[in-house]
mmCIF file of C-alpha atoms in Angstrom:
data_model
loop_
_atom_site.group_PDB
_atom_site.id
_atom_site.type_symbol
_atom_site.label_atom_id
_atom_site.label_comp_id
_atom_site.label_asym_id
_atom_site.label_seq_id
_atom_site.Cartn_x
_atom_site.Cartn_y
_atom_site.Cartn_z
ATOM 1 C CA MET I 29 19.571 -1.010 -4.218
ATOM 2 C CA PRO I 30 17.979 -3.880 -1.952
ATOM 3 C CA ARG I 31 15.279 -5.975 -3.563
ATOM 4 C CA SER I 32 12.527 -4.453 -1.113
ATOM 5 C CA SER I 33 13.408 -0.969 -2.414
ATOM 6 C CA ALA I 34 13.182 -2.023 -5.921
ATOM 7 C CA LEU I 35 9.736 -2.666 -5.651
ATOM 8 C CA LEU I 36 8.782 0.955 -5.341
ATOM 9 C CA ALA I 37 11.427 2.488 -7.290
ATOM 10 C CA ILE I 38 10.524 1.707 -10.681
ATOM 11 C CA PRO I 39 6.798 3.381 -10.566
ATOM 12 C CA LEU I 40 8.314 6.444 -8.968
ATOM 13 C CA ALA I 41 10.683 6.927 -11.884
ATOM 14 C CA LEU I 42 7.846 6.633 -14.146
ATOM 15 C CA ALA I 43 5.428 8.845 -12.545
ATOM 16 C CA GLY I 44 7.708 11.708 -11.249
ATOM 17 C CA PRO I 45 10.642 13.452 -12.345
ATOM 18 C CA ALA I 46 13.284 12.070 -14.614
ATOM 19 C CA ARG I 47 15.407 11.071 -11.513
ATOM 20 C CA ALA I 48 14.131 7.910 -9.420
ATOM 21 C CA GLU I 49 13.948 8.310 -5.682
ATOM 22 C CA PRO I 50 13.009 5.075 -4.278
ATOM 23 C CA VAL I 51 11.016 4.934 -1.144
ATOM 24 C CA PRO I 52 12.750 3.217 1.382
ATOM 25 C CA GLY I 53 11.910 -0.240 1.287
ATOM 26 C CA ASP I 54 13.518 -1.223 4.633
ATOM 27 C CA ARG I 55 12.235 1.769 6.495
ATOM 28 C CA PHE I 56 8.559 1.572 7.010
ATOM 29 C CA VAL I 57 6.669 1.903 10.295
ATOM 30 C CA ARG I 58 4.050 -0.512 11.504
ATOM 31 C CA LEU I 59 2.039 -0.065 14.530
ATOM 32 C CA GLU I 60 2.606 -2.375 17.682
ATOM 33 C CA ARG I 61 0.155 -1.899 20.522
ATOM 34 C CA GLY I 62 -0.987 1.485 18.968
ATOM 35 C CA ARG I 63 2.862 2.704 18.864
ATOM 36 C CA PRO I 64 4.823 3.366 15.466
ATOM 37 C CA ARG I 65 7.762 0.793 15.233
ATOM 38 C CA THR I 66 10.400 0.874 12.388
ATOM 39 C CA ALA I 67 9.538 -2.039 10.312
ATOM 40 C CA ALA I 68 10.695 -3.486 6.915
ATOM 41 C CA LEU I 69 8.784 -5.002 3.816
ATOM 42 C CA PRO I 70 8.496 -8.669 4.444
ATOM 43 C CA PRO I 71 11.441 -10.537 2.294
ATOM 44 C CA ASP I 72 8.867 -12.823 0.945
ATOM 45 C CA THR I 73 6.595 -10.153 -0.475
ATOM 46 C CA ARG I 74 5.756 -10.708 -4.204
ATOM 47 C CA VAL I 75 3.090 -7.904 -4.473
ATOM 48 C CA VAL I 76 2.854 -4.294 -2.695
ATOM 49 C CA ALA I 77 -0.578 -2.797 -2.645
ATOM 50 C CA LEU I 78 -0.496 0.688 -1.991
ATOM 51 C CA TYR I 79 -3.561 1.978 0.043
ATOM 52 C CA TYR I 80 -4.261 5.692 -0.391
ATOM 53 C CA GLY I 81 -6.473 7.058 2.362
ATOM 54 C CA ALA I 82 -6.991 9.693 4.898
ATOM 55 C CA SER I 83 -8.763 10.196 8.287
ATOM 56 C CA TRP I 84 -11.095 13.094 6.921
ATOM 57 C CA CYS I 85 -12.342 10.647 3.948
ATOM 58 C CA GLY I 86 -15.659 8.892 4.734
ATOM 59 C CA PRO I 87 -15.336 6.298 1.863
ATOM 60 C CA CYS I 88 -11.868 5.331 3.383
ATOM 61 C CA ARG I 89 -13.102 4.865 6.673
ATOM 62 C CA ALA I 90 -15.825 2.620 5.190
ATOM 63 C CA PHE I 91 -13.184 0.883 3.133
ATOM 64 C CA ALA I 92 -10.606 0.249 5.599
ATOM 65 C CA PRO I 93 -12.269 -2.499 7.673
ATOM 66 C CA GLU I 94 -12.729 -4.417 4.303
ATOM 67 C CA LEU I 95 -8.911 -4.286 3.867
ATOM 68 C CA VAL I 96 -8.211 -5.221 7.298
ATOM 69 C CA ALA I 97 -10.528 -8.344 7.036
ATOM 70 C CA ALA I 98 -8.849 -9.178 3.734
ATOM 71 C CA TYR I 99 -5.334 -8.692 4.853
ATOM 72 C CA PRO I 100 -4.591 -12.304 6.525
ATOM 73 C CA ALA I 101 -5.635 -13.573 2.859
ATOM 74 C CA LEU I 102 -3.322 -11.089 1.170
ATOM 75 C CA ARG I 103 -0.200 -11.929 3.334
ATOM 76 C CA ALA I 104 -0.751 -15.522 2.938
ATOM 77 C CA ARG I 105 -0.545 -14.868 -0.918
ATOM 78 C CA ARG I 106 2.658 -12.936 -0.014
ATOM 79 C CA VAL I 107 0.744 -9.547 -0.679
ATOM 80 C CA GLU I 108 1.926 -6.638 1.652
ATOM 81 C CA VAL I 109 -0.159 -3.613 2.087
ATOM 82 C CA VAL I 110 1.439 -0.090 2.662
ATOM 83 C CA PHE I 111 -0.691 2.923 3.935
ATOM 84 C CA VAL I 112 -0.138 6.205 1.764
ATOM 85 C CA SER I 113 -1.904 9.006 3.944
ATOM 86 C CA ASP I 114 -3.272 12.024 2.370
ATOM 87 C CA ASP I 115 -3.411 13.499 5.795
ATOM 88 C CA ALA I 116 -2.128 16.798 6.380
ATOM 89 C CA THR I 117 -0.320 15.791 9.555
ATOM 90 C CA CYS I 118 1.549 12.842 10.621
ATOM 91 C CA ARG I 119 -0.708 12.852 14.016
ATOM 92 C CA ALA I 120 -3.807 12.483 11.949
ATOM 93 C CA ALA I 121 -2.377 9.816 9.726
ATOM 94 C CA LEU I 122 -1.336 7.714 12.777
ATOM 95 C CA ASP I 123 -4.733 8.346 14.546
ATOM 96 C CA TYR I 124 -6.503 6.929 11.503
ATOM 97 C CA ALA I 125 -4.169 3.843 11.266
ATOM 98 C CA ARG I 126 -4.863 3.186 15.089
ATOM 99 C CA ALA I 127 -8.572 3.718 14.829
ATOM 100 C CA SER I 128 -8.710 1.545 11.957
ATOM 101 C CA ARG I 129 -6.536 -1.001 13.352
ATOM 102 C CA MET I 130 -4.264 -1.491 10.244
ATOM 103 C CA PRO I 131 -1.989 -4.247 10.840
ATOM 104 C CA TRP I 132 0.046 -3.361 7.726
ATOM 105 C CA LEU I 133 3.091 -0.890 6.835
ATOM 106 C CA LEU I 134 2.712 2.561 6.897
ATOM 107 C CA LEU I 135 4.871 5.015 4.916
ATOM 108 C CA PRO I 136 6.933 7.028 7.152
ATOM 109 C CA CYS I 137 5.806 10.598 7.801
ATOM 110 C CA ASP I 138 7.939 12.326 4.895
ATOM 111 C CA ASP I 139 6.403 14.631 2.672
ATOM 112 C CA GLY I 140 8.803 14.066 -0.124
ATOM 113 C CA HIS I 141 8.032 10.247 -0.299
ATOM 114 C CA ARG I 142 4.370 10.729 0.214
ATOM 115 C CA THR I 143 4.159 13.439 -2.689
ATOM 116 C CA ARG I 144 5.891 11.115 -5.091
ATOM 117 C CA LEU I 145 3.720 8.095 -4.176
ATOM 118 C CA ARG I 146 0.515 10.104 -4.475
ATOM 119 C CA ARG I 147 1.537 10.884 -8.393
ATOM 120 C CA LEU I 148 0.829 7.130 -8.876
ATOM 121 C CA GLY I 149 -2.379 7.453 -7.940
ATOM 122 C CA ALA I 150 -5.716 9.935 -8.770
ATOM 123 C CA ALA I 151 -7.105 12.511 -6.573
ATOM 124 C CA ALA I 152 -10.172 10.031 -5.509
ATOM 125 C CA LEU I 153 -9.754 8.167 -2.311
ATOM 126 C CA PRO I 154 -9.816 5.637 -1.368
ATOM 127 C CA GLY I 155 -7.266 4.287 -3.796
ATOM 128 C CA LEU I 156 -5.536 0.826 -4.175
ATOM 129 C CA LEU I 157 -2.763 0.363 -6.256
ATOM 130 C CA ALA I 158 -0.811 -3.042 -6.589
ATOM 131 C CA LEU I 159 2.752 -3.469 -7.799
ATOM 132 C CA ASP I 160 4.583 -6.589 -8.587
ATOM 133 C CA ARG I 161 8.022 -7.236 -7.349
ATOM 134 C CA ASP I 162 9.422 -5.192 -10.382
ATOM 135 C CA GLY I 163 7.346 -2.276 -9.574
ATOM 136 C CA ARG I 164 5.094 -2.962 -12.498
ATOM 137 C CA VAL I 165 1.343 -1.953 -11.921
ATOM 138 C CA LEU I 166 -0.821 -5.041 -11.796
ATOM 139 C CA THR I 167 -4.062 -3.579 -10.875
ATOM 140 C CA SER I 168 -5.528 0.026 -9.743
ATOM 141 C CA SER I 169 -8.702 1.095 -8.381
ATOM 142 C CA TRP I 170 -8.607 4.382 -10.541
ATOM 143 C CA ASP I 171 -10.148 4.473 -13.780
ATOM 144 C CA ALA I 172 -9.390 6.755 -16.918
ATOM 145 C CA ARG I 173 -11.811 9.451 -15.444
ATOM 146 C CA GLY I 174 -10.008 9.231 -12.082
ATOM 147 C CA THR I 175 -12.521 7.812 -10.108
ATOM 148 C CA SER I 176 -11.641 4.931 -7.680
ATOM 149 C CA SER I 177 -13.311 1.608 -6.865
ATOM 150 C CA PRO I 178 -10.987 -0.221 -4.465
ATOM 151 C CA ARG I 179 -13.456 -2.871 -3.594
ATOM 152 C CA ARG I 180 -13.103 -4.017 -7.251
ATOM 153 C CA THR I 181 -9.756 -3.771 -6.915
ATOM 154 C CA LEU I 182 -9.098 -5.684 -3.808
ATOM 155 C CA ARG I 183 -11.438 -8.542 -5.375
ATOM 156 C CA ALA I 184 -9.360 -8.607 -8.330
ATOM 157 C CA LEU I 185 -6.168 -8.576 -6.224
ATOM 158 C CA LEU I 186 -7.264 -11.578 -4.075
ATOM 159 C CA THR I 187 -8.504 -13.403 -7.225
ATOM 160 C CA GLU I 188 -5.261 -12.719 -9.295
ATOM 161 C CA THR I 189 -2.682 -13.582 -6.598
ATOM 162 C CA SER I 190 -4.582 -16.843 -5.844
ATOM 163 C CA ALA I 191 -4.042 -17.778 -9.468
ATOM 164 C CA ARG I 192 -0.382 -16.793 -10.002
ATOM 165 C CA LYS I 193 2.128 -19.755 -9.902
ATOM 166 C CA ASP I 194 4.672 -17.886 -7.971
ATOM 167 C CA VAL I 195 2.666 -17.307 -4.821
ATOM 168 C CA PRO I 196 2.612 -19.973 -2.462
ATOM 169 C CA GLY I 197 -0.702 -21.916 -2.183
ATOM 170 C CA ALA I 198 -1.812 -20.530 -5.170
ATOM 171 C CA THR I 199 -4.054 -22.593 -7.601
ATOM 172 C CA ARG I 200 -4.354 -22.492 -11.349
#
């Protein structure tokens, strides 16, 4: 299995059925001038932050600009964001990604992959779940009650990745 696929395979095995089915780590989508283009997880990625959201979710529409603003700092720390849509249609997910000007990767419109990834989170949106390159959960916006605090998780992710020795430019 390529390294990029391994990032998402382990948690899916833990969250889903006994058989692990990895998300295609080298088959994502990224919007270029508003059009979806096939993209891969950058090879220098150390952390994958799964952003769970939907066009119909007011709190998601409020949080997305904050995540967009933080994205350059995240990428400088080798964190890649992947959008996991909870929209009912691919068109709604793409429209939301365009309207929010999401610069990060989008999970392809494939119900099987989206369903498996949704099992990692909870029902409350928006959500932010960070995985290390081995697929271990580093931080999650969901608490034991299932409520979500993505702003807190984003702050922690920016702080924690700044302090990690394996991230270029990090300080201790």
